[in-house]
Coordinates of C-alpha atoms and ligand atoms in Angstrom, one line a residue:
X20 CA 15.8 -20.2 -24.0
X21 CA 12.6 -18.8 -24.8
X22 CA 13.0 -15.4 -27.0
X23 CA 12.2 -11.8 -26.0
X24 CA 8.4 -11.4 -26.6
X25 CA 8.2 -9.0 -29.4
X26 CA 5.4 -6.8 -27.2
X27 CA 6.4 -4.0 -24.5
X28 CA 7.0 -5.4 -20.8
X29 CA 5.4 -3.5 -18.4
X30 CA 6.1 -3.3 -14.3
X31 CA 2.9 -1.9 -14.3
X32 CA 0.0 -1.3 -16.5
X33 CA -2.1 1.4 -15.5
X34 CA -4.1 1.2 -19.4
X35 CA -4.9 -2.1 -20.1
X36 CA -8.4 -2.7 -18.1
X37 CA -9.8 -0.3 -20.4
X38 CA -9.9 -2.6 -22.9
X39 CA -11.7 -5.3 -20.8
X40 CA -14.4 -2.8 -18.9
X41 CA -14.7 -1.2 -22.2
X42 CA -13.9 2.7 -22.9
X43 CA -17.3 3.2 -23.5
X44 CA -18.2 2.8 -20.1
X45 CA -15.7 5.4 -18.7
X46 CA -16.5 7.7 -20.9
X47 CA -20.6 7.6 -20.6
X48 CA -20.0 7.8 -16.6
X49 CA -18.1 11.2 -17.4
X50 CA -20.5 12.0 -19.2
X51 CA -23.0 11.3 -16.0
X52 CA -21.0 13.6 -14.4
X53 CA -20.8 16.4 -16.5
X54 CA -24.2 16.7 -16.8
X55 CA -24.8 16.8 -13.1
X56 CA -22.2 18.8 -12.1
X57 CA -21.1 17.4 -8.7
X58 CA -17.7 17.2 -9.7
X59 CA -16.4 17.2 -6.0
X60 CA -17.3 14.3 -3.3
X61 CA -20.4 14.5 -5.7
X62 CA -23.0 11.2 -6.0
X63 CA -20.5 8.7 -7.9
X64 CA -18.1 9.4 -4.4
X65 CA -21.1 8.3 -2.0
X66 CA -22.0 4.9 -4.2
X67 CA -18.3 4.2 -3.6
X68 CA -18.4 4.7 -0.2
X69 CA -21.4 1.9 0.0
X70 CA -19.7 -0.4 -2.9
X71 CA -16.1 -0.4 -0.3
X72 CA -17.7 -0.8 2.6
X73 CA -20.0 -3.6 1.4
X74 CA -16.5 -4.8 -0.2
X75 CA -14.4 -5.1 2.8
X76 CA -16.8 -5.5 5.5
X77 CA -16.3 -2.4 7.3
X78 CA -19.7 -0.1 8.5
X79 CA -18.5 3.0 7.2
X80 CA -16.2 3.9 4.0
X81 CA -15.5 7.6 3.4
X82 CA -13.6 8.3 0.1
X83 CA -11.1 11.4 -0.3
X84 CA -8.2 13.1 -2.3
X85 CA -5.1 10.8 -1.7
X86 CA -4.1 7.8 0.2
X87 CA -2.4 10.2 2.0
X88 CA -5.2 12.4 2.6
X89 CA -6.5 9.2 4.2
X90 CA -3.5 8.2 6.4
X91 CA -3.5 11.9 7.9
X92 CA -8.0 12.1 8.1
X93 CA -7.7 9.3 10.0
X94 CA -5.0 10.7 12.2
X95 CA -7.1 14.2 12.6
X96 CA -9.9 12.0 13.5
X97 CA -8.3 10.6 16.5
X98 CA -6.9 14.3 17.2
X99 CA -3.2 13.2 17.3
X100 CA -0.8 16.3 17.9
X101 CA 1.8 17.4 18.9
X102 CA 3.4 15.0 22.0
X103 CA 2.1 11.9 20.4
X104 CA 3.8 9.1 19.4
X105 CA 3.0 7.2 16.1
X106 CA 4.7 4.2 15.8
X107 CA 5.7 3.2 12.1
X108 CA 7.8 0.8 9.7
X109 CA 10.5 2.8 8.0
X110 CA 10.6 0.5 4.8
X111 CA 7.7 1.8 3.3
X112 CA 6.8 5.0 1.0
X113 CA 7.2 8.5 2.7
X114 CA 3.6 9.2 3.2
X115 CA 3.4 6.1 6.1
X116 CA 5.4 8.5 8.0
X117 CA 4.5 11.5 6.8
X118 CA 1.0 11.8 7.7
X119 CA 2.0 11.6 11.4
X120 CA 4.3 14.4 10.8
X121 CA 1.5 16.6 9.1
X122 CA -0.4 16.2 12.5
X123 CA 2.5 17.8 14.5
X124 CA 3.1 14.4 16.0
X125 CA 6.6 12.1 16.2
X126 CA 6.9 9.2 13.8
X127 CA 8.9 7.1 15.5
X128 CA 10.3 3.9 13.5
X129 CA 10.1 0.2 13.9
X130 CA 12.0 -2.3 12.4
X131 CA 11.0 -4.9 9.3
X132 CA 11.0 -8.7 9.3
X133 CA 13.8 -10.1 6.8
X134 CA 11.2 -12.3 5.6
X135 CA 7.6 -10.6 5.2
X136 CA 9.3 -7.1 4.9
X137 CA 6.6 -5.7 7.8
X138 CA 6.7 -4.4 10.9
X139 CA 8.6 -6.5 13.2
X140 CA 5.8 -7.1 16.5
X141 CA 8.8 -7.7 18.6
X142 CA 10.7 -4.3 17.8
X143 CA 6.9 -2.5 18.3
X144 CA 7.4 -3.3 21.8
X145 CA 11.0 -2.5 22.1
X146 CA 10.0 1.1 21.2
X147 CA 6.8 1.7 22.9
X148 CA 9.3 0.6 26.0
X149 CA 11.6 3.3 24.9
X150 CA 9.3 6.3 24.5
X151 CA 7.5 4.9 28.0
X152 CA 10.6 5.1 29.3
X153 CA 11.5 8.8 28.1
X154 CA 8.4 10.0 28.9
X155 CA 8.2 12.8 26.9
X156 CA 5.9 11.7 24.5
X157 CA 2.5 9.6 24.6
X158 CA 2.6 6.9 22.3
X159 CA -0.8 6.7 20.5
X160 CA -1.1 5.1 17.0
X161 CA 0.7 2.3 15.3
X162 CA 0.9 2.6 11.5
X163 CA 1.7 -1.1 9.8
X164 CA 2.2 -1.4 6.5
X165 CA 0.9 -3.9 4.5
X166 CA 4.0 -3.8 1.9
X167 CA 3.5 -4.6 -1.7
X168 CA 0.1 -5.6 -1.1
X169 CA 0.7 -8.5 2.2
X170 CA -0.9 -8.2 5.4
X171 CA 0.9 -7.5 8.6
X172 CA 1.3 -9.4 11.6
X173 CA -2.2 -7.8 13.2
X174 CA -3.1 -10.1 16.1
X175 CA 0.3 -9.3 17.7
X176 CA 0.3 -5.7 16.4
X177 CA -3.0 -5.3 17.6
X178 CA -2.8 -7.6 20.8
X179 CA 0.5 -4.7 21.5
X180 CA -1.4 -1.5 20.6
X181 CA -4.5 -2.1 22.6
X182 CA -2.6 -3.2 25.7
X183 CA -0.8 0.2 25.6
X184 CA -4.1 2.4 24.8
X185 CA -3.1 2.6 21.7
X186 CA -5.2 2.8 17.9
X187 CA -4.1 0.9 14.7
X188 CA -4.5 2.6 11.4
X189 CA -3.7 -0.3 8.6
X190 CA -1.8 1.5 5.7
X191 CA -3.6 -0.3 3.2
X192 CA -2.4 2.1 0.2
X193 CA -0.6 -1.4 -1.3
X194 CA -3.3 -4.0 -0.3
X195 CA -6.8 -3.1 -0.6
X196 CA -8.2 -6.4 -2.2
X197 CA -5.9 -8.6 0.3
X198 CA -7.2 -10.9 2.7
X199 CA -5.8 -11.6 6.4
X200 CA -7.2 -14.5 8.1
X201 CA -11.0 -14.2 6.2
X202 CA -11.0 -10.7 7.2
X203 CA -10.4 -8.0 4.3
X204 CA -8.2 -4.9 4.0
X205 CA -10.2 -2.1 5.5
X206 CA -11.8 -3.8 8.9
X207 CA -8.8 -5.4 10.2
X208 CA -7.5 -2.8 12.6
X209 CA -9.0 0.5 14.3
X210 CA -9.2 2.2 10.9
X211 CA -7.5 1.7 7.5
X212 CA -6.5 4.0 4.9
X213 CA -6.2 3.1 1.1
X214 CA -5.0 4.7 -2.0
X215 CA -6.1 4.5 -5.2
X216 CA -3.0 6.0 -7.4
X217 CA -3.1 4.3 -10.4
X218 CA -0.2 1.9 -9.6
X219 CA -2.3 0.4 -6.9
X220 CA -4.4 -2.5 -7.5
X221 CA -7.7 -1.0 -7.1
X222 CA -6.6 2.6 -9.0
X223 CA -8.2 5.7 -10.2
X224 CA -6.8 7.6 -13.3
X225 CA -5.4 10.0 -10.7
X226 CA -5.6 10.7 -7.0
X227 CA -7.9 9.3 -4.5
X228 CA -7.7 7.7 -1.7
X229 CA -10.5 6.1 1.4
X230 CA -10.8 6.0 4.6
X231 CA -12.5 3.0 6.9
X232 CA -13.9 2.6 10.1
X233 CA -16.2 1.5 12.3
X234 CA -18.2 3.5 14.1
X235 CA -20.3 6.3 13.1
X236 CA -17.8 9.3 15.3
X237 CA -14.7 7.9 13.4
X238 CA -16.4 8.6 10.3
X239 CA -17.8 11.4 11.1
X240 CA -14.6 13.1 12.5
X241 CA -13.0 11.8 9.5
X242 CA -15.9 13.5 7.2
X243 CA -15.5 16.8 9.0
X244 CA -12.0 17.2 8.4
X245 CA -12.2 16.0 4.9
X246 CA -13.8 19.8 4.2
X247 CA -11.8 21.9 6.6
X248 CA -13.4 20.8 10.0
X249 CA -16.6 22.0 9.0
X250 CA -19.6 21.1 11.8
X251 CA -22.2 19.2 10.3
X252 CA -24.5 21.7 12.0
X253 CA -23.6 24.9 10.9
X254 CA -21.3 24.9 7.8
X255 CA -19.9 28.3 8.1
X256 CA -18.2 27.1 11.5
X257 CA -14.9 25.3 11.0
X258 CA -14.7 23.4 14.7
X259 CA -11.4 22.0 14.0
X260 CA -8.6 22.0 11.5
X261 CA -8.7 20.1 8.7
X262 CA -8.1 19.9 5.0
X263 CA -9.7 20.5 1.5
X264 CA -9.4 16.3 1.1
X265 CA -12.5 15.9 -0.9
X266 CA -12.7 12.9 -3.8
X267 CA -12.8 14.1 -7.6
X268 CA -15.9 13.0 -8.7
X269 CA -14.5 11.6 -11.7
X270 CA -12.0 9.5 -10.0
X271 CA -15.0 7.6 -8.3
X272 CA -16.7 6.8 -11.1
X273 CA -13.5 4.9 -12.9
X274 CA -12.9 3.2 -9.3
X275 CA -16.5 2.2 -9.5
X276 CA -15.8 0.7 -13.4
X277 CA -12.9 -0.8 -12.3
X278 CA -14.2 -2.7 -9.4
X279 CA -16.4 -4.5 -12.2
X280 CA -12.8 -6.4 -13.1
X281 CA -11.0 -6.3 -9.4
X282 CA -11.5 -9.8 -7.9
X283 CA -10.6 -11.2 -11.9
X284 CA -7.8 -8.8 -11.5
X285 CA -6.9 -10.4 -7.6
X286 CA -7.0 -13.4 -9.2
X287 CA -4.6 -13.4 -12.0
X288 CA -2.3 -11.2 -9.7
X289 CA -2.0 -14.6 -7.5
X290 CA -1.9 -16.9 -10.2
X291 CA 1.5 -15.1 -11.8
X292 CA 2.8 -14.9 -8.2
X293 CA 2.4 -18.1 -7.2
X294 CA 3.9 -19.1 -10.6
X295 CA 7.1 -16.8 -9.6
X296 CA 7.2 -18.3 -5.9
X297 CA 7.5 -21.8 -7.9
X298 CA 9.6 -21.5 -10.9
X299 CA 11.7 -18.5 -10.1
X300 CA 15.3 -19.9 -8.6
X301 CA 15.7 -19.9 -4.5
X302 CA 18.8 -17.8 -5.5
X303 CA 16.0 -15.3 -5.2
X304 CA 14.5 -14.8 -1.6
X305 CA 10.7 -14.8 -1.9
X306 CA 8.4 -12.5 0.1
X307 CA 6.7 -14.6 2.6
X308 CA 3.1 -13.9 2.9
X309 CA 1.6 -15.3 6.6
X310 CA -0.4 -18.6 6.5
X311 CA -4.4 -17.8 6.2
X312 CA -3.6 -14.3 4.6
X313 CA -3.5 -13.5 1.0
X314 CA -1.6 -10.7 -0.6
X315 CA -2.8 -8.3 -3.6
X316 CA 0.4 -8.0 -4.9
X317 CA 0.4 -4.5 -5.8
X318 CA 4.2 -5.4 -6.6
X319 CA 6.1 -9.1 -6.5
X320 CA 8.9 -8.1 -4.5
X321 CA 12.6 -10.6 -4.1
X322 CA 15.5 -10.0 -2.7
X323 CA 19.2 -10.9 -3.6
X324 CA 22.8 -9.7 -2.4
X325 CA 23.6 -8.5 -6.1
X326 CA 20.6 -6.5 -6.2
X327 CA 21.9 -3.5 -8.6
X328 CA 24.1 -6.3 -10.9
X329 CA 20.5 -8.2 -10.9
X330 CA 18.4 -4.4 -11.6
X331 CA 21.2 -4.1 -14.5
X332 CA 21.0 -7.4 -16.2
X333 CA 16.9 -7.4 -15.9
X334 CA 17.0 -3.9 -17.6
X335 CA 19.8 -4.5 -20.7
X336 CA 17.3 -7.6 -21.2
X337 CA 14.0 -5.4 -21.6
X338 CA 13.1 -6.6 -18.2
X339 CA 11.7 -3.2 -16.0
X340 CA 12.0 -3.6 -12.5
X341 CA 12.4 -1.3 -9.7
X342 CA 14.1 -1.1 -6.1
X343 CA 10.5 -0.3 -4.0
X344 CA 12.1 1.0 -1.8
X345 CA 16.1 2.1 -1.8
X346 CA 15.8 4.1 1.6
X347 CA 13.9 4.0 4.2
X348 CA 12.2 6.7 5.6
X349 CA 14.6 7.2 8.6
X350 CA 17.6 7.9 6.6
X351 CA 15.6 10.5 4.4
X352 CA 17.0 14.2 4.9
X353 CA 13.2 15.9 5.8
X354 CA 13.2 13.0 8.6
X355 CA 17.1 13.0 10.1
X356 CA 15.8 14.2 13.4
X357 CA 13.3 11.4 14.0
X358 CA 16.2 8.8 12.7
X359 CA 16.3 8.0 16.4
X360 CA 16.6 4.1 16.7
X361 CA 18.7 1.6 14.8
X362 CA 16.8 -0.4 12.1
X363 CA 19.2 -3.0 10.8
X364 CA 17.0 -5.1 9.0
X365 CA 15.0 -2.4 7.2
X366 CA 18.7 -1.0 6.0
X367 CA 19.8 -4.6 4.8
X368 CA 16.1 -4.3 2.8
X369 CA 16.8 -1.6 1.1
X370 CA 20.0 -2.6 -0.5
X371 CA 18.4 -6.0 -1.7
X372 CA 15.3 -6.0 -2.5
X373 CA 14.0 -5.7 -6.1
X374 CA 10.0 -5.4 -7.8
X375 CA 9.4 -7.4 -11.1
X376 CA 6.6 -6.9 -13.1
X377 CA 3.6 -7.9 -11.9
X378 CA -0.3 -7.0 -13.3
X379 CA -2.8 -8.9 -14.3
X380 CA -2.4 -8.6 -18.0
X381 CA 1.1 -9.6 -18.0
X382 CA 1.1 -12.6 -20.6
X383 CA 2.2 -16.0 -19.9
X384 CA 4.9 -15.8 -23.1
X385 CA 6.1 -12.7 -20.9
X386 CA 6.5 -14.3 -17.8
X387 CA 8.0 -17.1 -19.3
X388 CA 11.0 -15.2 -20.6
X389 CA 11.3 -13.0 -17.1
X390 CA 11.3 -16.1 -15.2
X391 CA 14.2 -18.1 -17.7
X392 CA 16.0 -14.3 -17.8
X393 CA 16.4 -14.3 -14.1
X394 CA 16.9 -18.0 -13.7
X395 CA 19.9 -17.7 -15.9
X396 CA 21.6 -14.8 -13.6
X397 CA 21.2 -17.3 -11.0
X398 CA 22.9 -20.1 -12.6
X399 CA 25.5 -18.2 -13.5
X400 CA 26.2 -16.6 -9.5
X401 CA 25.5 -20.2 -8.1
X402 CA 28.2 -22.1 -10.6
X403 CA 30.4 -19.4 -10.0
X404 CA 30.0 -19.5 -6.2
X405 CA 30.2 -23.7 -6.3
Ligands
PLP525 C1 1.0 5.0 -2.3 C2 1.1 4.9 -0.9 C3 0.7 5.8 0.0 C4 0.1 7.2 -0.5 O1 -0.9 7.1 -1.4 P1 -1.2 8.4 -2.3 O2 -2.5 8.1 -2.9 O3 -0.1 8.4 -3.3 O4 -1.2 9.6 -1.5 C5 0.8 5.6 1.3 N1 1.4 4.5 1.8 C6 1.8 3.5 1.0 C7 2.5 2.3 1.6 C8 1.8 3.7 -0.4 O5 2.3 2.8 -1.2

């Protein structure tokens, strides 16, 4: 048995790229940007724009506030409201659901698969069926979540919105840097949104967040309502709501340093998760990532029946870890009266699953001893069980 490493363990770790890119470089971009003095949406937050575009593939890239600023532009830019119906997976963070809310719509929920932890193509159709059939509301956007950094199932999703008139935003808050069959996060579906929190694996040192699409009205629409739904023609006339969802100028320039290190970054991500996919016990059910798709692994995500025992034992051994995430949306108080539709699988999710950690800079000595650590709680359940 391999001893604790005698160095912090980390689930995340927003810091240590600094060392790689080199604080020097941060802080001389500052700089940049204290001299000019375009500290909101200023220059830095247009060369991202091109850099993300270019990066995923998309035409258009338009950078903002939050990921959740994104989630809801992209909503105002299709001008759902009040009556519409946006479909989306309840095992996921709030702001999935949230943003369809903000619009005055109805999130309505769809189930997970036990397996890839997404949204469940077959329970998509049972509920578009559902609202069709109540016919109070018109169902208009589906929402999948690409969880902990793994695409969704997008031909069906797709091949189920389109036939029903409806748009696909890709939450990409988890995944940006992931790959589903060649394509990249950010022009797989109708539009994505992405978030660049710092726990993310392309992150700011704060909030920020992009929108991306791809035609030239999207973004536009999308770049109106990012400053209150100003016209482009006359800025003292607001033609629509929107929101003050601009990009702190800073924020762009460390996304800009960071992307320097991001496809090293992708890379190690994969190598430590492939390394837990092998050599971690099959006590511990593995997310499954589709064939032809690769994950960013914005978290490594198992799940277990002894979940909390497991969360226990990890922590008294040093081991961080977190229950991403221990209720879905549905069951949360500010969304009881949309908890309209039964969502076994997401519930049985919940109770089970649990994040390790998982960067790029986590050592090998380190993974070593969470790997043997959790092998050994496995052992013990499985002997006791034989
Ligand atoms: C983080 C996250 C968001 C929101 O991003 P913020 O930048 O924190 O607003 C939305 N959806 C998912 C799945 C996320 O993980």
């Amino acid at each position: 048995m391999t001893n604790k490493p005698n160095k912090p363990i980390n689930l995340f770790d927003v810091q240590a790229s600094q060392k790689i890119i080199g604080q020097e470089n941060f802080l001389n971009a500052f700089q940049t940007i204290l001299n000019h003095g375009g500290y909101a949406q200023g220059p830095e937050t247009k060369e991202l724009d091109t850099a993300l575009a270019n990066y995923s593939g998309s035409k258009y890239c338009s950078t903002c506030g939050s990921g959740t600023d994104a989630l809801t532009l992209a909503l105002m830019a299709w001008d759902v409201k009040q009556g519409d119906a946006v479909f989306v997976s309840s095992f996921t963070f709030v702001a999935s659901a949230e943003c369809a809310a903000i619009v005055g719509a109805t999130p309505v929920f769809v189930d997970s698969k036990p397996d890839t932890y997404t949204m469940d193509p077959a329970d998509l159709q049972r509920a578009i069926d559902e609202v069709k059939k109540e016919g109070k509301l018109t169902p208009k956007v589906v929402i999948p979540v690409d969880i902990f950094g793994s695409p969704c199932e997008y031909d069906e999703i797709i091949k189920i919105a389109h036939e029903n008139g409806m748009k696909v935003l890709s939450d990409a808050a988890q995944s940006y840097g992931s790959v589903y069959h060649g394509t990249r996060a950010g022009n797989i579906t109708d539009m994505t949104a992405t978030s660049f929190y710092p726990t993310k694996p392309l992150a700011c040192y704060g909030d920020g967040g992009a929108v991306f699409s791809n035609t030239n009205e999207e973004n536009e629409m999308v770049k109106s309502c990012r400053v209150h739904g100003m016209s482009p023609e006359d800025h003292y006339d607001n033609v629509r709501l929107g929101m003050t969802g601009r990009m702190n100028t800073f924020q762009a320039a460390v996304v800009l340093q960071k992307l320097k290190v991001f496809d090293q970054e992708l890379k190690d991500r994969y190598t430590i998760a492939k390394r837990y996919d092998n050599e971690l016990s099959p006590y511990f059910r593995k997310q499954r990532i589709l064939d032809n798709c690769q994950s960013a692994y914005a978290l490594y995500t198992i799940n277990c029946d002894d979940r909390d025992e497991l969360m226990a034992y990890l922590k008294e051994n040093g081991i961080p870890c977190g229950a991403y995430y221990p209720r879905p949306v549905h069951t949360q108080t500010a969304y009881a009266k949309w908890n309209t539709r039964k969502l076994p699988v997401c519930k049985i999710l919940s109770k089970t699953v649990l994040s390790i950690p998982m960067h790029p800079y986590l050592d090998s000595d380190v993974q070593d001893y969470i790997i043997e650590t959790m092998n050994k709680f496995a052992e013990n359940k499985m002997n006791k069980a034989a």
